[in-house]
Coordinates of C-alpha atoms in Angstrom, one line a residue:
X1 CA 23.7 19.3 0.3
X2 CA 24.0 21.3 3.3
X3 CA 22.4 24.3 3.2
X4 CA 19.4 21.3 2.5
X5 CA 19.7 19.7 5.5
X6 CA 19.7 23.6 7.0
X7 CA 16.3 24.1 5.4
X8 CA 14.6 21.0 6.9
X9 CA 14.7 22.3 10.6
X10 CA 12.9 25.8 8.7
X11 CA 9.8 24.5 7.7
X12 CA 6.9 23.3 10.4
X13 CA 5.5 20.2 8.9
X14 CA 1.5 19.3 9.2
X15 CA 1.0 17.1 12.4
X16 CA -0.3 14.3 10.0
X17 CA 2.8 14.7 7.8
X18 CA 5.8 11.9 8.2
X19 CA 8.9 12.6 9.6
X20 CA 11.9 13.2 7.1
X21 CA 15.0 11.1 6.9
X22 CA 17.6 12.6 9.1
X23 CA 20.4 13.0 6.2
X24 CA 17.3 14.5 4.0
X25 CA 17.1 18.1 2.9
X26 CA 13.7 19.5 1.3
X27 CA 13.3 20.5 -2.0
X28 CA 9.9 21.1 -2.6
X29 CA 7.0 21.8 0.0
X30 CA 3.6 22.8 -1.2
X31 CA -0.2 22.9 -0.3
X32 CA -2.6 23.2 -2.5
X33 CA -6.3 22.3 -3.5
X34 CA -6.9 19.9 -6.0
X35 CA -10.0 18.6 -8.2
X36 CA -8.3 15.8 -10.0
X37 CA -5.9 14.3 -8.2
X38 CA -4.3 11.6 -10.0
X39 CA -4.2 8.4 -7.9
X40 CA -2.7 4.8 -9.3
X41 CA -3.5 1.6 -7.4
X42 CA -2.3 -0.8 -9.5
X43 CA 0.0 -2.0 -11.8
X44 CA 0.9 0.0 -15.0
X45 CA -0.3 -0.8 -18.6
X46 CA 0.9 0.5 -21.8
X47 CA -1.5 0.6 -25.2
X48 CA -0.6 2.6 -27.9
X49 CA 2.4 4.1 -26.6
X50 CA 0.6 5.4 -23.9
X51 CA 1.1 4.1 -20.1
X52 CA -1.5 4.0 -17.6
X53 CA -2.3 2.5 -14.3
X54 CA -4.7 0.0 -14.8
X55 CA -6.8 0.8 -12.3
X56 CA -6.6 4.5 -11.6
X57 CA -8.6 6.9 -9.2
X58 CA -9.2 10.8 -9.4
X59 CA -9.6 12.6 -5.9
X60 CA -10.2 16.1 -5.4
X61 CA -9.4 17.7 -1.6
X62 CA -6.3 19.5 0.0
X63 CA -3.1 18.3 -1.3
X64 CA 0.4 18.7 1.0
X65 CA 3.3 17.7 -1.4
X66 CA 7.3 17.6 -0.4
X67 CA 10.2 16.2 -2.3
X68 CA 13.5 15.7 -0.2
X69 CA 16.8 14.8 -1.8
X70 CA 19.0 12.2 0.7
X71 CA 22.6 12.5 1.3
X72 CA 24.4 10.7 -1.2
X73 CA 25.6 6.9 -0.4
X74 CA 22.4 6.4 1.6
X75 CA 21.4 3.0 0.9
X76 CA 17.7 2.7 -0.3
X77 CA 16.1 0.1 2.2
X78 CA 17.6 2.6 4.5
X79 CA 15.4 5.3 3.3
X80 CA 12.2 3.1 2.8
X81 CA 12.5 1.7 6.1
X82 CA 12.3 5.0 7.5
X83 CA 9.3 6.2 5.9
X84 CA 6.9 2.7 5.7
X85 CA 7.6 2.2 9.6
X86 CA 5.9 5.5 10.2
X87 CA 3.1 4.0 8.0
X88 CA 2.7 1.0 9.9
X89 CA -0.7 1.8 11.4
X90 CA -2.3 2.7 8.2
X91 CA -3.7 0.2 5.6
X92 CA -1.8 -0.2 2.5
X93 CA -3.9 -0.4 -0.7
X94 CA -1.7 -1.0 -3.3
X95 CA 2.7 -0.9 -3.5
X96 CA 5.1 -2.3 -5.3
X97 CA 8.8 -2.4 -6.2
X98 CA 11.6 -2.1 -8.3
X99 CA 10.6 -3.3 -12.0
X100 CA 6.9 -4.1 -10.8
X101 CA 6.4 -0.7 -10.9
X102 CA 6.8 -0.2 -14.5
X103 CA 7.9 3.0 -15.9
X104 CA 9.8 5.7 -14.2
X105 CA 9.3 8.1 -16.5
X106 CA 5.9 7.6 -16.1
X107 CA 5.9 8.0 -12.2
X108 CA 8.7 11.3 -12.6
X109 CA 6.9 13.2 -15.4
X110 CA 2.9 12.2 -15.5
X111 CA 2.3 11.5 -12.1
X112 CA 4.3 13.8 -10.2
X113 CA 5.3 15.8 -12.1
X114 CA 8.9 16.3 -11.5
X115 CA 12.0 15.1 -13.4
X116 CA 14.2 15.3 -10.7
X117 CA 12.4 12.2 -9.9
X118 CA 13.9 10.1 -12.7
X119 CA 16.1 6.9 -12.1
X120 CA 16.7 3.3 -12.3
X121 CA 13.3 1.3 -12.8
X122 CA 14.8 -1.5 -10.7
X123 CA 15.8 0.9 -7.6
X124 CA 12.1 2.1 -7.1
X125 CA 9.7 1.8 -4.5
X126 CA 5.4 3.3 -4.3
X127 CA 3.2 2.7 -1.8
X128 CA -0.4 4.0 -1.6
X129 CA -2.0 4.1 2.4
X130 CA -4.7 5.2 3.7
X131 CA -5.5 6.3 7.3
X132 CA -9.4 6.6 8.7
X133 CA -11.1 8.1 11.6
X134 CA -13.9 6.4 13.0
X135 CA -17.1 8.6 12.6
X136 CA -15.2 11.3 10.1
X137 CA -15.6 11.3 6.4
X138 CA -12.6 13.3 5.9
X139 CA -9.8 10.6 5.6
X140 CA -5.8 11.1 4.6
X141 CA -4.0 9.5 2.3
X142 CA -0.2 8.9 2.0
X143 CA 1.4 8.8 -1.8
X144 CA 5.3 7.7 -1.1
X145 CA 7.3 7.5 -4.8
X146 CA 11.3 7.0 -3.4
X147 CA 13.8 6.3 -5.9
X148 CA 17.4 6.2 -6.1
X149 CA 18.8 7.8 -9.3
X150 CA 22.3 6.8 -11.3
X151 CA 24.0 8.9 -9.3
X152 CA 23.3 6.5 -6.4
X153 CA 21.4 9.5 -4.7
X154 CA 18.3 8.8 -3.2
X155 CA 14.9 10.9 -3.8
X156 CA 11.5 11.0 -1.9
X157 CA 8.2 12.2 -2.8
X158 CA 5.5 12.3 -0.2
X159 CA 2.0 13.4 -0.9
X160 CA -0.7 13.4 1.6
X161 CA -4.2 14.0 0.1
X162 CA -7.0 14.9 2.8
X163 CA -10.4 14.2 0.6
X164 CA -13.8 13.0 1.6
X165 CA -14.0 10.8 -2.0
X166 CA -13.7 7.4 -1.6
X167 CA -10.6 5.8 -2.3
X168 CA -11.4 2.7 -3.5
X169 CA -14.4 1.2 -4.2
X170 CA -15.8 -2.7 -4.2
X171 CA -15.1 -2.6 -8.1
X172 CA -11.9 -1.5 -7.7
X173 CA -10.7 -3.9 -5.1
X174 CA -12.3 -6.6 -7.1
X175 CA -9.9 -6.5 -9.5
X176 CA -6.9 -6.0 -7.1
X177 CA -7.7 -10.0 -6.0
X178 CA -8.4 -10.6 -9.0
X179 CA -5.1 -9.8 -10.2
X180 CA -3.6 -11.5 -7.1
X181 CA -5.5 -14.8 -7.4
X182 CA -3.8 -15.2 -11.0
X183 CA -0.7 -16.4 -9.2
X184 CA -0.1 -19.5 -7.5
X185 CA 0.3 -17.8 -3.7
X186 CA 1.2 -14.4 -2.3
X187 CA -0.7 -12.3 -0.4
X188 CA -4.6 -11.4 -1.1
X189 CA -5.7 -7.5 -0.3
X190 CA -9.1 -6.6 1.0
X191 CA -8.3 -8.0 4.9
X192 CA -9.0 -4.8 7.4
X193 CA -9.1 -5.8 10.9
X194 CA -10.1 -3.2 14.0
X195 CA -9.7 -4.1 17.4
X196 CA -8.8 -7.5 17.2
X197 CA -11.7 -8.4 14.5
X198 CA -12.9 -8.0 11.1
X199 CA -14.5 -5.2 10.1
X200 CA -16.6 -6.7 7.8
X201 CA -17.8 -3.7 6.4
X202 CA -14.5 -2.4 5.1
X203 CA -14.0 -6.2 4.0
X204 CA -17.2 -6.5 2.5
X205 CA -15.1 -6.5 -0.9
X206 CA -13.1 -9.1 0.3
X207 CA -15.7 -11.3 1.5
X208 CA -18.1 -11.2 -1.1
X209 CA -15.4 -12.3 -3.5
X210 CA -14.3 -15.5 -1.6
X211 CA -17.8 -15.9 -1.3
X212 CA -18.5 -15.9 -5.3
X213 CA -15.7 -18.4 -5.9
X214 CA -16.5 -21.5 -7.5
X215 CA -16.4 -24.8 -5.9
X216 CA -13.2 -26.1 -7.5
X217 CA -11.7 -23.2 -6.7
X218 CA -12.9 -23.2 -3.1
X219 CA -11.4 -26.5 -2.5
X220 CA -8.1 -25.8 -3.8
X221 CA -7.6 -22.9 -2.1
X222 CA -5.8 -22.3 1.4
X223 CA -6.0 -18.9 3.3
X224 CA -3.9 -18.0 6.0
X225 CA -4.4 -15.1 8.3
X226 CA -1.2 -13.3 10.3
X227 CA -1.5 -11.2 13.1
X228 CA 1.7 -9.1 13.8
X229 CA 0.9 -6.5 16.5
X230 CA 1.7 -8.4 19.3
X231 CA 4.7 -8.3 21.4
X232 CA 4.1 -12.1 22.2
X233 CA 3.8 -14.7 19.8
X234 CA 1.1 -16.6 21.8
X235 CA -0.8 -13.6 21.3
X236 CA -0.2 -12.9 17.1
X237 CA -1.1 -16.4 16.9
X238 CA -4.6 -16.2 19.0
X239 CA -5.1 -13.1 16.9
X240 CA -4.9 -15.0 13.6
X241 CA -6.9 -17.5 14.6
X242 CA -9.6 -15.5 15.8
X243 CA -9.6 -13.8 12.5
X244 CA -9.5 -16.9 10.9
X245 CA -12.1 -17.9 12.2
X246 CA -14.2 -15.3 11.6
X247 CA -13.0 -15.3 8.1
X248 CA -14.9 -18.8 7.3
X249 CA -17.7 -17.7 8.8
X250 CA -18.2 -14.4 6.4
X251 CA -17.6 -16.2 3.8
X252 CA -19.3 -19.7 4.1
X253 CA -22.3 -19.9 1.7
X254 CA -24.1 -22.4 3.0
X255 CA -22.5 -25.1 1.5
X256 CA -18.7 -25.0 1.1
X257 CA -16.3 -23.4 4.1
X258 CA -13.1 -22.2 2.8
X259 CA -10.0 -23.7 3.9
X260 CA -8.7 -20.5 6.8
X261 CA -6.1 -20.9 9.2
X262 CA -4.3 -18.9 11.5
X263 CA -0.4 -18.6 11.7
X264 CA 0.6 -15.9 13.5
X265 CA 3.9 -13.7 12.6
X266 CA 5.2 -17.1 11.9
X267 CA 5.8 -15.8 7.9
X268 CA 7.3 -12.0 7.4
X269 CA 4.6 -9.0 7.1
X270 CA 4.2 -8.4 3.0
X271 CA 4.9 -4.4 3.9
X272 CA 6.4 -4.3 6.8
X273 CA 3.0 -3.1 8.6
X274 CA 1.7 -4.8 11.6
X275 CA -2.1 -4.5 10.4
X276 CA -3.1 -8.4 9.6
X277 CA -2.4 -9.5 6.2
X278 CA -4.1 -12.6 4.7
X279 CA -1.7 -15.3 2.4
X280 CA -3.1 -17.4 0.0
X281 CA -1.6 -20.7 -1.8
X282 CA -4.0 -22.9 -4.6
X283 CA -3.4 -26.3 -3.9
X284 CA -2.1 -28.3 -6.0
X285 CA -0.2 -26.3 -7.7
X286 CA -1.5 -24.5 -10.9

């Protein structure tokens, strides 16, 4: 693996690109354009013995791919840790792990194309982000696949996508609560915060859903808001409850106000970002 490691300290990454694990050594670095970028932000379904993401987007723009192979006896969390705290100030549309994210074979071979990839289904670990500029239509988005093979070596596969398409549309996050709200509790998607407030724009999705609930519903359901950037608590929890409050105010229809709170970082962040991140709980439960 050494002459690996040699190669990393050769190649001048992107400014926007993520820094690679120290004991990491590239095997794969590539740019090129792409008209059909494959993009999954959801779970994976299978029909016909054929697997797909459920909800799937295809992007076109300027694609920067690189695939690093870790030391061996590098533990995983290790590895993920490195590369999500680098993400931290993005927003996260979709991720999952281990045997939530369904096939490896599909990941390896249909998605990226690369069978070096391959590995245990329950030692696996996606994330989709997204980062904006205010005022710029061009926005860059962050595909990390890592997954530790039998061999108890670990491998990463970062793509960054720079496109003007839009990522995700109301439809799409639409069915991404959806899919949340058929639990009990855990955490609801849609929540982007700028400044210390909603952006009520970007939640529109989010808002118009909570919005369109039905009154039984409404009732039995408890939101709770987290704020995480903040050295102090004091402060994450003024944060949540300013959100919080502006929360039932977005979504109030006139005649029911949902039942929004703020905790603070009294609960662990769902992703280990600090961006806010909204909990839900149906009470009773279902």
């Amino acid at each position: 693996m050494r002459w690996l490691v040699l190669l990393t300290g050769l190649l001048v990454s992107p400014l926007w690109a993520l820094d690679a694990f120290p004991q990491a050594g590239v095997l794969e670095d590539k740019t090129q354009d792409v008209s059909n970028y494959r993009l999954v932000i959801s779970g994976l379904k299978r029909n016909q013995a054929t697997t797909y993401g459920e909800h799937e987007r295809r992007l076109q723009g300027s694609l920067w791919r690189r695939v690093w192979a870790v030391e061996d006896r590098v533990p995983l969390d290790t590895v993920i840790n490195h590369y999500t705290q680098q993400l931290s100030d993005s927003r996260v549309i979709y991720q999952c792990r281990a045997l939530d994210c369904g096939s490896n074979p599909f990941w390896a071979n249909e998605i990226f194309h690369n069978a070096r990839l391959g590995g245990r289904e329950q030692n696996q670990f996606y994330r989709v982000a997204l980062k904006e500029q205010e005022g710029r239509k061009e926005k860059t988005l962050y595909v990390l696949y890592i997954i530790e093979r039998g061999s108890k070596q670990v491998m990463v596969n970062l793509d960054v996508l720079t496109t003007t398409d839009a990522v995700q549309e109301q439809a799409d996050m639409n069915v991404l609560i959806q899919q949340a709200l058929v639990s009990s509790h855990g955490w609801l998607p849609g929540l982007v915060a700028d400044n210390g407030r909603i952006d009520e724009q970007q939640s529109s999705a989010l808002i118009a859903y909570l919005k369109n609930l039905t009154p039984g519903m409404k009732r039995r359901l408890y939101l709770l808001v987290h704020c995480y950037d903040a050295s102090h608590m004091s402060d994450n929890i003024q944060c949540s409850q300013r959100l919080a409050k502006q929360l039932r105010l977005a979504t109030f229809d006139g005649q029911y106000e949902l039942n929004i709170d703020g905790h603070g970082a009294l609960t662990p962040a769902p992703d280990n970002s600090l961006q806010p991140a909204l909990r839900f709980i149906f009470w009773p439960g279902r």
